[in-house]
Amino acid sequence: MRKPIIAGNWKMYKSIREGVDFVNAVKEHVANTDVEVLICAPYTLLASLVEAAKGTHIHIGAQNMHFEDAGAFTGEVSADMLLDIGVTHVIIGHSERRQYFAETDETVNLKTKKALAKGLVPVVCCGESLEERDADATKDVCKKQITKAFEGISSDDAVKVVVAYEPIWAIGTGKTASSEDANEVIAYIRDVLEGLYGDTVSEEIRIQYGGSVKPANVEEIMNQTDIDGALVGGASLEAESFVQLVNF
Ligand code: PGA
């Protein structure tokens, strides 16, 4: 059985105060242990959020990390630095990082390997642009991104990865892929993983959908056979709506 994982991606929003208030506001309402709850926040909030979430089962994640252990990489943060403050998860290869910060399939692979080697849970993002979808290339794009992201990763490690399928055209636009469409692509991603690792492993790996998920559509999305969670941007910023998402 794959445990559902509902994750908020706060992107570049919230002060420390706002983040801590949020955790305090939601913690009693997201205590359902059948769902893994994750908040991925900007670096500046992480230590305070870990502190605020102590004694709850809310996990705190980063939105990026560097693939080297240490070095002259101005502005970057390493896996060890995240572990140092109690962070457990890290988003890797979000489309906004691919689009604006030159993230490539290769760096996604390096970061995923490093996160796993250090004991962080990578939430590895994939997804097609509108152009690619219109050209009927959705599956090819996802296959390429996933195959590269998992290159050199053992079966034992692969099962620890969370995949997030996020069609770029559905992110922050209010347009959601229909739940059936999302499920079809996610089932295909599972097939790709089956090709890489066999069915025992592919049946264990959790795959989220992301892109304009909100309280009004989360239940339908979560009812799909292959969708194991949601990665949520906009609708994760308000405590009330986050609580509803977790309690889909
Ligand atoms: P959205 O963002 O829910 O605001 O569409 C999702 C994401 O980028 O992870």
GROMACS .gro file of C-alpha atoms and ligand atoms in nm:
model
  257
    1MET     CA    1   0.000   0.000   0.000
    2ARG     CA    2   0.134   0.338  -0.099
    3LYS     CA    3   0.084   0.601   0.170
    4PRO     CA    4  -0.066   0.920   0.024
    5ILE     CA    5   0.155   1.226   0.047
    6ILE     CA    6   0.010   1.577   0.040
    7ALA     CA    7   0.278   1.842   0.002
    8GLY     CA    8   0.262   2.218   0.005
    9ASN     CA    9   0.513   2.403  -0.210
   10TRP     CA   10   0.525   2.755  -0.073
   11LYS     CA   11   0.762   2.877  -0.346
   12MET     CA   12   0.891   3.228  -0.259
   13TYR     CA   13   0.623   3.318  -0.007
   14LYS     CA   14   0.597   3.376   0.368
   15SER     CA   15   0.802   3.525   0.649
   16ILE     CA   16   0.917   3.313   0.943
   17ARG     CA   17   0.632   3.449   1.155
   18GLU     CA   18   0.374   3.364   0.889
   19GLY     CA   19   0.516   3.016   0.844
   20VAL     CA   20   0.523   2.936   1.216
   21ASP     CA   21   0.170   3.072   1.263
   22PHE     CA   22   0.060   2.850   0.975
   23VAL     CA   23   0.208   2.536   1.132
   24ASN     CA   24   0.050   2.621   1.465
   25ALA     CA   25  -0.285   2.679   1.296
   26VAL     CA   26  -0.288   2.352   1.101
   27LYS     CA   27  -0.109   2.105   1.326
   28GLU     CA   28  -0.408   1.973   1.515
   29HIS     CA   29  -0.611   1.945   1.197
   30VAL     CA   30  -0.360   1.747   0.995
   31ALA     CA   31  -0.294   1.480   1.255
   32ASN     CA   32  -0.432   1.199   1.036
   33THR     CA   33  -0.144   0.953   1.023
   34ASP     CA   34  -0.280   0.781   0.711
   35VAL     CA   35  -0.146   1.070   0.509
   36GLU     CA   36   0.212   1.195   0.493
   37VAL     CA   37   0.207   1.572   0.534
   38LEU     CA   38   0.486   1.784   0.393
   39ILE     CA   39   0.552   2.157   0.374
   40CYS     CA   40   0.828   2.272   0.139
   41ALA     CA   41   0.927   2.624   0.231
   42PRO     CA   42   1.196   2.880   0.145
   43TYR     CA   43   1.533   2.819   0.314
   44THR     CA   44   1.496   3.108   0.558
   45LEU     CA   45   1.192   2.949   0.721
   46LEU     CA   46   1.307   2.590   0.742
   47ALA     CA   47   1.473   2.580   1.086
   48SER     CA   48   1.181   2.763   1.248
   49LEU     CA   49   0.927   2.538   1.079
   50VAL     CA   50   1.109   2.223   1.191
   51GLU     CA   51   1.095   2.361   1.545
   52ALA     CA   52   0.726   2.451   1.515
   53ALA     CA   53   0.643   2.108   1.372
   54LYS     CA   54   0.817   1.911   1.651
   55GLY     CA   55   0.584   1.656   1.808
   56THR     CA   56   0.357   1.659   1.502
   57HIS     CA   57   0.397   1.441   1.197
   58ILE     CA   58   0.431   1.737   0.961
   59HIS     CA   59   0.751   1.698   0.760
   60ILE     CA   60   0.945   2.001   0.649
   61GLY     CA   61   1.114   2.005   0.310
   62ALA     CA   62   1.330   2.235   0.102
   63GLN     CA   63   1.255   2.335  -0.255
   64ASN     CA   64   1.603   2.275  -0.392
   65MET     CA   65   1.957   2.180  -0.291
   66HIS     CA   66   2.300   2.153  -0.450
   67PHE     CA   67   2.443   1.819  -0.561
   68GLU     CA   68   2.792   1.873  -0.420
   69ASP     CA   69   2.875   1.815  -0.053
   70ALA     CA   70   3.043   2.153  -0.009
   71GLY     CA   71   3.250   2.399  -0.204
   72ALA     CA   72   3.271   2.739  -0.366
   73PHE     CA   73   2.908   2.755  -0.480
   74THR     CA   74   2.790   3.099  -0.376
   75GLY     CA   75   2.424   3.107  -0.285
   76GLU     CA   76   2.379   2.731  -0.273
   77VAL     CA   77   2.272   2.498   0.008
   78SER     CA   78   2.387   2.138   0.053
   79ALA     CA   79   2.204   1.824   0.163
   80ASP     CA   80   2.405   1.817   0.487
   81MET     CA   81   2.297   2.173   0.566
   82LEU     CA   82   1.934   2.072   0.526
   83LEU     CA   83   1.982   1.763   0.742
   84ASP     CA   84   2.160   1.977   0.999
   85ILE     CA   85   1.837   2.168   1.068
   86GLY     CA   86   1.605   1.868   1.058
   87VAL     CA   87   1.472   1.890   0.705
   88THR     CA   88   1.361   1.550   0.572
   89HIS     CA   89   1.248   1.609   0.212
   90VAL     CA   90   1.360   1.815  -0.083
   91ILE     CA   91   1.187   1.905  -0.410
   92ILE     CA   92   1.415   1.839  -0.705
   93GLY     CA   93   1.371   1.964  -1.060
   94HIS     CA   94   1.055   2.170  -1.020
   95SER     CA   95   0.964   2.313  -1.360
   96GLU     CA   96   1.021   2.667  -1.232
   97ARG     CA   97   1.379   2.571  -1.153
   98ARG     CA   98   1.417   2.405  -1.490
   99GLN     CA   99   1.272   2.712  -1.661
  100TYR     CA  100   1.435   2.999  -1.468
  101PHE     CA  101   1.744   2.849  -1.306
  102ALA     CA  102   1.889   2.622  -1.570
  103GLU     CA  103   1.802   2.298  -1.395
  104THR     CA  104   1.857   2.011  -1.638
  105ASP     CA  105   1.777   1.640  -1.639
  106GLU     CA  106   2.142   1.587  -1.553
  107THR     CA  107   2.145   1.812  -1.246
  108VAL     CA  108   1.815   1.660  -1.139
  109ASN     CA  109   1.982   1.319  -1.151
  110LEU     CA  110   2.287   1.441  -0.956
  111LYS     CA  111   2.069   1.604  -0.691
  112THR     CA  112   1.840   1.303  -0.661
  113LYS     CA  113   2.138   1.073  -0.610
  114LYS     CA  114   2.289   1.306  -0.351
  115ALA     CA  115   1.964   1.346  -0.160
  116LEU     CA  116   1.924   0.967  -0.143
  117ALA     CA  117   2.285   0.912  -0.041
  118LYS     CA  118   2.239   1.156   0.245
  119GLY     CA  119   1.900   1.028   0.357
  120LEU     CA  120   1.672   1.304   0.232
  121VAL     CA  121   1.353   1.208   0.049
  122PRO     CA  122   1.366   1.360  -0.299
  123VAL     CA  123   1.039   1.478  -0.454
  124VAL     CA  124   1.139   1.459  -0.819
  125CYS     CA  125   0.930   1.667  -1.059
  126CYS     CA  126   0.855   1.599  -1.421
  127GLY     CA  127   0.600   1.729  -1.668
  128GLU     CA  128   0.545   1.864  -2.014
  129SER     CA  129   0.493   2.216  -2.146
  130LEU     CA  130   0.179   2.317  -2.334
  131GLU     CA  131   0.371   2.303  -2.659
  132GLU     CA  132   0.483   1.950  -2.585
  133ARG     CA  133   0.134   1.844  -2.488
  134ASP     CA  134  -0.007   1.992  -2.810
  135ALA     CA  135   0.257   1.801  -3.004
  136ASP     CA  136   0.145   1.480  -2.831
  137ALA     CA  137   0.483   1.449  -2.666
  138THR     CA  138   0.369   1.429  -2.302
  139LYS     CA  139   0.466   1.067  -2.250
  140ASP     CA  140   0.797   1.097  -2.433
  141VAL     CA  141   0.892   1.401  -2.226
  142CYS     CA  142   0.803   1.230  -1.897
  143LYS     CA  143   0.983   0.912  -1.999
  144LYS     CA  144   1.300   1.102  -2.080
  145GLN     CA  145   1.289   1.308  -1.760
  146ILE     CA  146   1.216   1.009  -1.538
  147THR     CA  147   1.467   0.777  -1.704
  148LYS     CA  148   1.742   1.035  -1.661
  149ALA     CA  149   1.638   1.131  -1.306
  150PHE     CA  150   1.665   0.766  -1.193
  151GLU     CA  151   1.989   0.687  -1.379
  152GLY     CA  152   2.234   0.506  -1.151
  153ILE     CA  153   1.983   0.474  -0.866
  154SER     CA  154   1.940   0.128  -0.711
  155SER     CA  155   1.601  -0.036  -0.653
  156ASP     CA  156   1.648   0.003  -0.278
  157ASP     CA  157   1.684   0.377  -0.321
  158ALA     CA  158   1.429   0.415  -0.599
  159VAL     CA  159   1.140   0.317  -0.371
  160LYS     CA  160   1.225   0.609  -0.143
  161VAL     CA  161   1.176   0.865  -0.419
  162VAL     CA  162   0.849   1.053  -0.454
  163VAL     CA  163   0.772   1.152  -0.813
  164ALA     CA  164   0.559   1.457  -0.886
  165TYR     CA  165   0.396   1.477  -1.226
  166GLU     CA  166   0.326   1.843  -1.288
  167PRO     CA  167   0.218   1.948  -1.636
  168ILE     CA  168   0.373   2.294  -1.668
  169TRP     CA  169   0.063   2.444  -1.829
  170ALA     CA  170  -0.140   2.351  -1.519
  171ILE     CA  171   0.089   2.516  -1.264
  172GLY     CA  172  -0.050   2.834  -1.116
  173THR     CA  173  -0.287   2.877  -1.408
  174GLY     CA  174  -0.609   2.743  -1.258
  175LYS     CA  175  -0.608   2.482  -1.536
  176THR     CA  176  -0.594   2.130  -1.400
  177ALA     CA  177  -0.532   1.825  -1.609
  178SER     CA  178  -0.851   1.621  -1.592
  179SER     CA  179  -0.807   1.363  -1.321
  180GLU     CA  180  -0.834   1.086  -1.580
  181ASP     CA  181  -0.565   1.247  -1.798
  182ALA     CA  182  -0.339   1.296  -1.497
  183ASN     CA  183  -0.396   0.936  -1.393
  184GLU     CA  184  -0.316   0.811  -1.741
  185VAL     CA  185   0.018   0.994  -1.750
  186ILE     CA  186   0.099   0.885  -1.396
  187ALA     CA  187   0.017   0.522  -1.481
  188TYR     CA  188   0.249   0.561  -1.778
  189ILE     CA  189   0.525   0.697  -1.553
  190ARG     CA  190   0.474   0.389  -1.336
  191ASP     CA  191   0.517   0.175  -1.651
  192VAL     CA  192   0.843   0.354  -1.723
  193LEU     CA  193   0.956   0.280  -1.367
  194GLU     CA  194   0.849  -0.080  -1.412
  195GLY     CA  195   1.070  -0.097  -1.719
  196LEU     CA  196   1.360   0.032  -1.511
  197TYR     CA  197   1.306  -0.163  -1.190
  198GLY     CA  198   1.035  -0.427  -1.232
  199ASP     CA  199   0.686  -0.428  -1.095
  200THR     CA  200   0.754  -0.472  -0.724
  201VAL     CA  201   0.949  -0.149  -0.713
  202SER     CA  202   0.723   0.044  -0.951
  203GLU     CA  203   0.419  -0.051  -0.744
  204GLU     CA  204   0.585   0.096  -0.436
  205ILE     CA  205   0.698   0.432  -0.571
  206ARG     CA  206   0.460   0.714  -0.491
  207ILE     CA  207   0.363   0.950  -0.768
  208GLN     CA  208   0.192   1.280  -0.698
  209TYR     CA  209  -0.001   1.506  -0.928
  210GLY     CA  210   0.062   1.880  -0.919
  211GLY     CA  211  -0.089   2.176  -1.100
  212SER     CA  212  -0.377   2.385  -0.966
  213VAL     CA  213  -0.481   2.129  -0.705
  214LYS     CA  214  -0.727   2.284  -0.462
  215PRO     CA  215  -0.980   2.170  -0.202
  216ALA     CA  216  -1.250   2.152  -0.470
  217ASN     CA  217  -1.067   1.899  -0.689
  218VAL     CA  218  -0.834   1.714  -0.452
  219GLU     CA  219  -1.076   1.433  -0.372
  220GLU     CA  220  -1.137   1.347  -0.734
  221ILE     CA  221  -0.765   1.353  -0.803
  222MET     CA  222  -0.686   1.136  -0.502
  223ASN     CA  223  -0.954   0.886  -0.604
  224GLN     CA  224  -0.757   0.794  -0.914
  225THR     CA  225  -0.590   0.454  -0.904
  226ASP     CA  226  -0.233   0.562  -0.970
  227ILE     CA  227  -0.222   0.904  -0.805
  228ASP     CA  228  -0.069   0.887  -0.458
  229GLY     CA  229  -0.066   1.249  -0.356
  230ALA     CA  230  -0.058   1.611  -0.455
  231LEU     CA  231   0.210   1.877  -0.475
  232VAL     CA  232   0.026   2.201  -0.420
  233GLY     CA  233   0.142   2.557  -0.471
  234GLY     CA  234  -0.117   2.835  -0.443
  235ALA     CA  235  -0.377   2.643  -0.243
  236SER     CA  236  -0.119   2.536   0.017
  237LEU     CA  237  -0.057   2.892   0.133
  238GLU     CA  238  -0.377   2.931   0.334
  239ALA     CA  239  -0.407   2.722   0.650
  240GLU     CA  240  -0.773   2.643   0.599
  241SER     CA  241  -0.729   2.523   0.246
  242PHE     CA  242  -0.417   2.320   0.338
  243VAL     CA  243  -0.616   2.143   0.610
  244GLN     CA  244  -0.885   2.055   0.356
  245LEU     CA  245  -0.625   1.924   0.112
  246VAL     CA  246  -0.468   1.696   0.371
  247ASN     CA  247  -0.810   1.569   0.475
  248PHE     CA  248  -0.921   1.499   0.120
  249PGA     P1  249  -0.002   2.534  -0.816
  249PGA     O1  250   0.155   2.493  -0.812
  249PGA     O2  251  -0.072   2.439  -0.721
  249PGA     O3  252  -0.005   2.675  -0.769
  249PGA     O4  253  -0.048   2.516  -0.956
  249PGA     C1  254   0.195   2.358  -0.808
  249PGA     C2  255   0.346   2.351  -0.805
  249PGA     O5  256   0.411   2.431  -0.873
  249PGA     O6  257   0.404   2.265  -0.736
   0.00000   0.00000   0.00000
